[in-house]
Amino acid sequence: MNREYPTSLGASDADSITLLGHDLAQDLMGKVGFGELALWMVTLKRPTPSQVRVFEAVLVALADHGFTPTAIAARLTYLSAPDSLQGAMAAGLLGGGSRYLGVTEDAGQFLASVLAAADTMPTDDVGFDELALTAVRSAREAKKFVPGLGHPVHKVRDPRTPVLIAIAEEEGLRGPHLRLFEAIGRVHPQVLGRTLPLNGAGTCGAVLADLGLPLGLLRGFALLARAAGLLGQIAEEQRTPIASDIYMAVDRNAAYVNPPSE
Amino acid sequence: MNREYPTSLGASDADSITLLGHDLAQDLMGKVGFGELALWMVTLKRPTPSQVRVFEAVLVALADHGFTPTAIAARLTYLSAPDSLQGAMAAGLLGGGSRYLGVTEDAGQFLASVLAAADTMPTDDVGFDELALTAVRSAREAKKFVPGLGHPVHKVRDPRTPVLIAIAEEEGLRGPHLRLFEAIGRVHPQVLGRTLPLNGAGTCGAVLADLGLPLGLLRGFALLARAAGLLGQIAEEQRTPIASDIYMAVDRNAAYVNPPSE
Amino acid sequence: MNREYPTSLGASDADSITLLGHDLAQDLMGKVGFGELALWMVTLKRPTPSQVRVFEAVLVALADHGFTPTAIAARLTYLSAPDSLQGAMAAGLLGGGSRYLGVTEDAGQFLASVLAAADTMPTDDVGFDELALTAVRSAREAKKFVPGLGHPVHKVRDPRTPVLIAIAEEEGLRGPHLRLFEAIGRVHPQVLGRTLPLNGAGTCGAVLADLGLPLGLLRGFALLARAAGLLGQIAEEQRTPIASDIYMAVDRNAAYVNPPSE
Amino acid sequence: MNREYPTSLGASDADSITLLGHDLAQDLMGKVGFGELALWMVTLKRPTPSQVRVFEAVLVALADHGFTPTAIAARLTYLSAPDSLQGAMAAGLLGGGSRYLGVTEDAGQFLASVLAAADTMPTDDVGFDELALTAVRSAREAKKFVPGLGHPVHKVRDPRTPVLIAIAEEEGLRGPHLRLFEAIGRVHPQVLGRTLPLNGAGTCGAVLADLGLPLGLLRGFALLARAAGLLGQIAEEQRTPIASDIYMAVDRNAAYVNPPSE
């Protein structure tokens, strides 16, 4: 018996390369954008220009946030192993876990689960507000955070949020996940007793979920965006190195604490 | 003394996010494509539409080649640690080293070093052919391969190569690195005694070098392209898992060889 | 204000290297074993010879299990990027997530949480059986698996389990986590209606928890053990390469499935 | 045709686990140390107690050097993705490249190549000095560094070096690689015009090469040692977190530099 391994992505023979059932060289290169292709490879369905615009807006929103722990980790790894650029990029992506990059996926999953549990899909803001109120109350009772609420720096308003909503609206892609997220933004103060901003990463999760992307892969788009950002960080490290200074600032300020005596 | 860490990439304050000296939300999101941003973050200079088109054609060319060792490694890692998508993507990128993804950077570096050593920059194909002939002869004498020549599957012609050249030409970006690479394609048979195709990865390296990208970062663009491809591979693994079958096909066909007796 | 970064691990000055408050060269090298040091660096307390023996038995138990997905991923990464041994080892470790290597930590955490919730610590097998019965019933009701029960290959008995118990007993380190785990082995059939083996990875978790190691770090010891195994796998790949054959077996058996038409 | 994949490492059937041709549970666990097993898995030959002692002294020497870039990268990654311990360890190992951990392998390779090129193997210090003198002169002429010479902190003497030599001597394992390295320590001042210390990492490379370990794998032992150190670093980060402070110290001291105007 020969095993076979099915795929609809890339394949090659002597004369041609196929990707997504198309001739890579003739049909895709120069005709399809990179973001468009990334979206297509995940959904297996050619995205519309509106979907591409919304999707790329999300990637642009998530690409780089300056000296994040992941950017610093990538730079330090590049300092240690400059011969292995892939290692520096991988090290940077490895910080894309629950705490920083995870919000995008957590928000998408949370919104999808609330929508899935709703008896009927709301059709107006009043309906979304009701659903949001129940969801925020349940989260509160379960002592859980609502993913996508609050931001350590943008304490009042995350500037990315209204822009993403506007772009989704312009492109006819402001769907139920995003509308529910907006509703959470309106109703949460009456439950939590204080007003938190809808953060950009959470909004990205809502938008990606409205694009129909697999919920278990939303973090992956944040990682793709971040891959571009890390490339920028490493390029800057090549031009204007700071990793060695960071290392020195830590190492030279080590305060030795003797372990408890035995 | 307070250290300072210079950057021109991302930065945030309570109300705004700056990236590349621009307001991320107002000036970039929805207005700048993802490939455009990736290029911009590396060069710090806003690319022209022609540069973006050529750049994205390269990323599309490199995004996915089916069941490469890196795609398989990413799928196996996802099988083992499905809770850590970032780990699966990182594992896939870590195969982006010298043997498979390295050609892009090696070709760019090789072409740039030949051009840098030339007394004058050739202005026509005759001039590039002469330079190429010298370069191929030197490589041969040093028993080194010319990076970008030959391909294990596309033994006669890599279908990406003429398309990339045509796109670069259309956009007015067929520069000296690519012209030298084409010249190598013309002259190498008289030195090596056989005709090899110019492979797509090498052509990508030539094109990226003509875009003025840092030579020490060319591999990074192959990695960025591959990040999108890996996301596609993992999405497919979620839909149609094969990693467990691959694992079984290896494990169940292990042939135990006793170590040499001691 | 100068930040300071406290540590009790390594530090250096011009003439000496300190580790764990000891002179590395004079007090540790040649006098302390590697497993002993690994344990010490985590606990900050010099382990006893009994603790070291039990700890090293765990590491030996977990070091290599042949052609696991992680071993295959490491070999494929080494094939792609042979210049970057660290990348191959990292790729292998990245599979050390929830599904394969996670059992050790999950079992330790589960046992510790059951013990923490117990009114009084049992003092004999009868007491541990009662506690185990309650715990297995609760897990069943919550439709959760009991971590450490069952094994895909060792369906009746995992050969590592009795040996680890015997070593812990010999060294006077058969503590409450392990005794509770053994009790689970005795009582689960009356709840689950079938008899599953206590697997080796779960037993390792119980033993490591009895050693007083941080529960949130138990997976790390499986990773350390696996780092040695991966080194063995890569050494074997250098001597007797198989990664290229694995790649070919997958790639040449790809079955192209056209994406759904658009 | 069925492919087969040969191995001499781990294998399992329903009742037993084999490792290195031995019964893992009966013959290895509790009887073989972890360092011993690591060495054995690479060489396929059971090491002697002397080999184990020397090998473990090397691992102890390399395990942790405090706040290195790799340790900081691991801590920052753990901060970002605390749910993925394997990611933090992998990120730490990825810094084990050419610059920091590479010296061990570079020194071993350098010494081996000098010995391989020698007409006859020296039998006394005079002979090794002659060989060393030629090697240092050749390196100098080729404008290459001699790997293992010099240290950024231990400018006069690396405290690990004499201890490693003494342990190798005690165990009858002070072989030609180490003797040549010592000779380099004696003769290099007359070529370079200044006296540099033989650093510990280089000495480790010499010692590992004398143990007969594969030269292309020497970096791997530094990585294994470092895996234990990283576990210690992450345990300390769990107890006494500093990664967030490091991140803040960098992020809050970012100095924004506008990109060149377009």
Short mmCIF file of N, CA, C and O in Angstrom, two decimals, chain C residues 138-193:
data_model
loop_
_atom_site.label_atom_id
_atom_site.label_comp_id
_atom_site.label_asym_id
_atom_site.label_seq_id
_atom_site.Cartn_x
_atom_site.Cartn_y
_atom_site.Cartn_z
N SER C 138 -14.37 12.89 39.55
CA SER C 138 -14.55 14.30 39.18
C SER C 138 -14.10 14.54 37.74
O SER C 138 -14.78 15.25 36.98
N ALA C 139 -12.97 13.98 37.39
CA ALA C 139 -12.47 14.17 36.03
C ALA C 139 -13.48 13.60 35.03
O ALA C 139 -13.82 14.23 34.02
N ARG C 140 -13.97 12.41 35.34
CA ARG C 140 -14.96 11.78 34.45
C ARG C 140 -16.19 12.67 34.28
O ARG C 140 -16.67 12.86 33.16
N GLU C 141 -16.69 13.16 35.43
CA GLU C 141 -17.89 14.01 35.35
C GLU C 141 -17.62 15.27 34.52
O GLU C 141 -18.49 15.72 33.78
N ALA C 142 -16.43 15.82 34.66
CA ALA C 142 -16.09 17.01 33.88
C ALA C 142 -15.68 16.64 32.45
O ALA C 142 -15.21 17.49 31.70
N LYS C 143 -15.82 15.37 32.10
CA LYS C 143 -15.43 14.86 30.78
C LYS C 143 -13.99 15.19 30.43
O LYS C 143 -13.66 15.56 29.31
N LYS C 144 -13.15 15.10 31.46
CA LYS C 144 -11.72 15.33 31.21
C LYS C 144 -10.96 14.02 31.35
O LYS C 144 -11.36 13.14 32.12
N PHE C 145 -9.85 13.94 30.63
CA PHE C 145 -8.97 12.80 30.81
C PHE C 145 -8.17 12.97 32.09
O PHE C 145 -7.87 14.09 32.51
N VAL C 146 -7.82 11.86 32.67
CA VAL C 146 -6.85 11.90 33.77
C VAL C 146 -5.46 11.82 33.14
O VAL C 146 -5.13 10.81 32.50
N PRO C 147 -4.67 12.87 33.28
CA PRO C 147 -3.37 12.84 32.59
C PRO C 147 -2.47 11.74 33.13
O PRO C 147 -2.39 11.55 34.35
N GLY C 148 -1.83 11.03 32.22
CA GLY C 148 -0.91 9.98 32.62
C GLY C 148 -1.50 8.58 32.51
O GLY C 148 -0.80 7.59 32.69
N LEU C 149 -2.78 8.50 32.20
CA LEU C 149 -3.44 7.19 32.03
C LEU C 149 -3.49 6.85 30.55
O LEU C 149 -3.99 7.62 29.74
N GLY C 150 -3.01 5.65 30.21
CA GLY C 150 -3.13 5.18 28.83
C GLY C 150 -1.90 5.50 28.00
O GLY C 150 -1.14 6.45 28.31
N HIS C 151 -1.67 4.70 26.97
CA HIS C 151 -0.51 4.89 26.09
C HIS C 151 -0.82 4.24 24.75
O HIS C 151 -1.38 3.15 24.71
N PRO C 152 -0.50 4.92 23.65
CA PRO C 152 -0.87 4.37 22.33
C PRO C 152 -0.16 3.07 21.99
O PRO C 152 -0.70 2.25 21.24
N VAL C 153 1.01 2.84 22.53
CA VAL C 153 1.76 1.62 22.20
C VAL C 153 1.73 0.63 23.37
O VAL C 153 1.46 -0.55 23.19
N HIS C 154 2.04 1.12 24.54
CA HIS C 154 2.09 0.24 25.71
C HIS C 154 0.69 0.13 26.30
O HIS C 154 0.36 0.76 27.29
N LYS C 155 -0.13 -0.70 25.69
CA LYS C 155 -1.55 -0.70 26.04
C LYS C 155 -1.83 -1.37 27.38
O LYS C 155 -2.84 -1.09 28.03
N VAL C 156 -0.95 -2.25 27.79
CA VAL C 156 -1.19 -2.94 29.07
C VAL C 156 -0.31 -2.38 30.18
O VAL C 156 -0.78 -2.10 31.28
N ARG C 157 0.95 -2.19 29.88
CA ARG C 157 1.88 -1.78 30.92
C ARG C 157 3.01 -0.98 30.29
O ARG C 157 3.59 -1.42 29.29
N ASP C 158 3.29 0.19 30.80
CA ASP C 158 4.44 0.96 30.34
C ASP C 158 5.63 0.49 31.16
O ASP C 158 5.64 0.61 32.39
N PRO C 159 6.65 -0.06 30.51
CA PRO C 159 7.73 -0.68 31.29
C PRO C 159 8.49 0.30 32.19
O PRO C 159 9.15 -0.13 33.15
N ARG C 160 8.37 1.59 31.90
CA ARG C 160 9.11 2.55 32.72
C ARG C 160 8.47 2.76 34.09
O ARG C 160 9.15 3.11 35.05
N THR C 161 7.17 2.55 34.15
CA THR C 161 6.45 2.92 35.36
C THR C 161 6.90 2.16 36.61
O THR C 161 7.28 2.78 37.62
N PRO C 162 6.90 0.81 36.59
CA PRO C 162 7.32 0.12 37.82
C PRO C 162 8.78 0.40 38.18
O PRO C 162 9.12 0.43 39.37
N VAL C 163 9.60 0.62 37.18
CA VAL C 163 11.01 0.88 37.46
C VAL C 163 11.18 2.23 38.15
O VAL C 163 11.94 2.37 39.12
N LEU C 164 10.46 3.23 37.67
CA LEU C 164 10.55 4.55 38.31
C LEU C 164 10.04 4.49 39.75
O LEU C 164 10.64 5.09 40.66
N ILE C 165 8.96 3.75 39.96
CA ILE C 165 8.42 3.63 41.32
C ILE C 165 9.45 2.94 42.22
O ILE C 165 9.70 3.37 43.35
N ALA C 166 10.06 1.90 41.69
CA ALA C 166 11.04 1.16 42.49
C ALA C 166 12.25 2.04 42.83
O ALA C 166 12.75 2.02 43.97
N ILE C 167 12.70 2.83 41.85
CA ILE C 167 13.86 3.70 42.13
C ILE C 167 13.48 4.76 43.17
O ILE C 167 14.25 5.03 44.11
N ALA C 168 12.30 5.36 43.01
CA ALA C 168 11.87 6.36 44.00
C ALA C 168 11.79 5.73 45.39
O ALA C 168 12.22 6.32 46.39
N GLU C 169 11.27 4.50 45.46
CA GLU C 169 11.17 3.79 46.75
C GLU C 169 12.56 3.54 47.34
O GLU C 169 12.80 3.81 48.52
N GLU C 170 13.45 3.03 46.50
CA GLU C 170 14.83 2.76 46.96
C GLU C 170 15.49 3.99 47.54
O GLU C 170 16.27 3.91 48.48
N GLU C 171 15.18 5.15 46.95
CA GLU C 171 15.86 6.37 47.37
C GLU C 171 15.07 7.13 48.43
O GLU C 171 15.43 8.27 48.78
N GLY C 172 13.99 6.52 48.92
CA GLY C 172 13.20 7.20 49.96
C GLY C 172 12.45 8.42 49.45
O GLY C 172 12.17 9.35 50.19
N LEU C 173 12.14 8.43 48.14
CA LEU C 173 11.51 9.61 47.54
C LEU C 173 10.17 9.29 46.89
O LEU C 173 9.73 9.98 45.99
N ARG C 174 9.56 8.19 47.35
CA ARG C 174 8.23 7.85 46.82
C ARG C 174 7.21 8.65 47.62
O ARG C 174 6.72 8.20 48.65
N GLY C 175 6.92 9.86 47.15
CA GLY C 175 6.12 10.82 47.91
C GLY C 175 4.66 10.79 47.53
O GLY C 175 4.20 9.90 46.79
N PRO C 176 3.91 11.75 48.03
CA PRO C 176 2.45 11.73 47.86
C PRO C 176 1.97 11.82 46.42
O PRO C 176 0.95 11.23 46.07
N HIS C 177 2.68 12.57 45.56
CA HIS C 177 2.24 12.64 44.16
C HIS C 177 2.31 11.26 43.51
O HIS C 177 1.39 10.85 42.81
N LEU C 178 3.40 10.59 43.74
CA LEU C 178 3.56 9.27 43.12
C LEU C 178 2.59 8.27 43.75
O LEU C 178 1.98 7.46 43.04
N ARG C 179 2.42 8.34 45.04
CA ARG C 179 1.50 7.40 45.70
C ARG C 179 0.06 7.64 45.21
O ARG C 179 -0.69 6.68 45.01
N LEU C 180 -0.29 8.89 45.03
CA LEU C 180 -1.63 9.18 44.49
C LEU C 180 -1.76 8.66 43.06
O LEU C 180 -2.80 8.10 42.68
N PHE C 181 -0.70 8.82 42.29
CA PHE C 181 -0.74 8.34 40.91
C PHE C 181 -0.90 6.81 40.88
O PHE C 181 -1.70 6.27 40.12
N GLU C 182 -0.15 6.14 41.74
CA GLU C 182 -0.30 4.68 41.84
C GLU C 182 -1.72 4.31 42.23
O GLU C 182 -2.30 3.34 41.70
N ALA C 183 -2.31 5.08 43.14
CA ALA C 183 -3.68 4.80 43.57
C ALA C 183 -4.64 4.97 42.40
O ALA C 183 -5.59 4.18 42.23
N ILE C 184 -4.39 5.99 41.57
CA ILE C 184 -5.22 6.16 40.37
C ILE C 184 -5.13 4.91 39.49
O ILE C 184 -6.12 4.46 38.92
N GLY C 185 -3.92 4.36 39.43
CA GLY C 185 -3.75 3.13 38.66
C GLY C 185 -4.59 1.99 39.22
O GLY C 185 -5.07 1.14 38.45
N ARG C 186 -4.75 1.98 40.55
CA ARG C 186 -5.54 0.89 41.15
C ARG C 186 -7.04 1.11 41.01
O ARG C 186 -7.80 0.16 40.80
N VAL C 187 -7.50 2.36 41.17
CA VAL C 187 -8.95 2.56 41.30
C VAL C 187 -9.66 2.94 40.00
O VAL C 187 -10.89 2.81 39.92
N HIS C 188 -8.92 3.42 38.98
CA HIS C 188 -9.65 3.96 37.83
C HIS C 188 -10.54 2.94 37.13
O HIS C 188 -11.56 3.32 36.55
N PRO C 189 -10.19 1.62 37.13
CA PRO C 189 -11.08 0.72 36.38
C PRO C 189 -12.51 0.72 36.91
O PRO C 189 -13.45 0.61 36.12
N GLN C 190 -12.69 0.89 38.21
CA GLN C 190 -14.08 0.88 38.71
C GLN C 190 -14.86 2.12 38.29
O GLN C 190 -16.09 2.11 38.29
N VAL C 191 -14.17 3.18 37.89
CA VAL C 191 -14.88 4.36 37.38
C VAL C 191 -14.99 4.31 35.85
O VAL C 191 -16.05 4.56 35.29
N LEU C 192 -13.88 4.02 35.21
CA LEU C 192 -13.85 4.10 33.74
C LEU C 192 -14.34 2.82 33.06
O LEU C 192 -14.61 2.80 31.87
N GLY C 193 -14.41 1.73 33.83
CA GLY C 193 -14.91 0.49 33.24
C GLY C 193 -13.89 -0.24 32.38
O GLY C 193 -14.22 -1.20 31.70
#
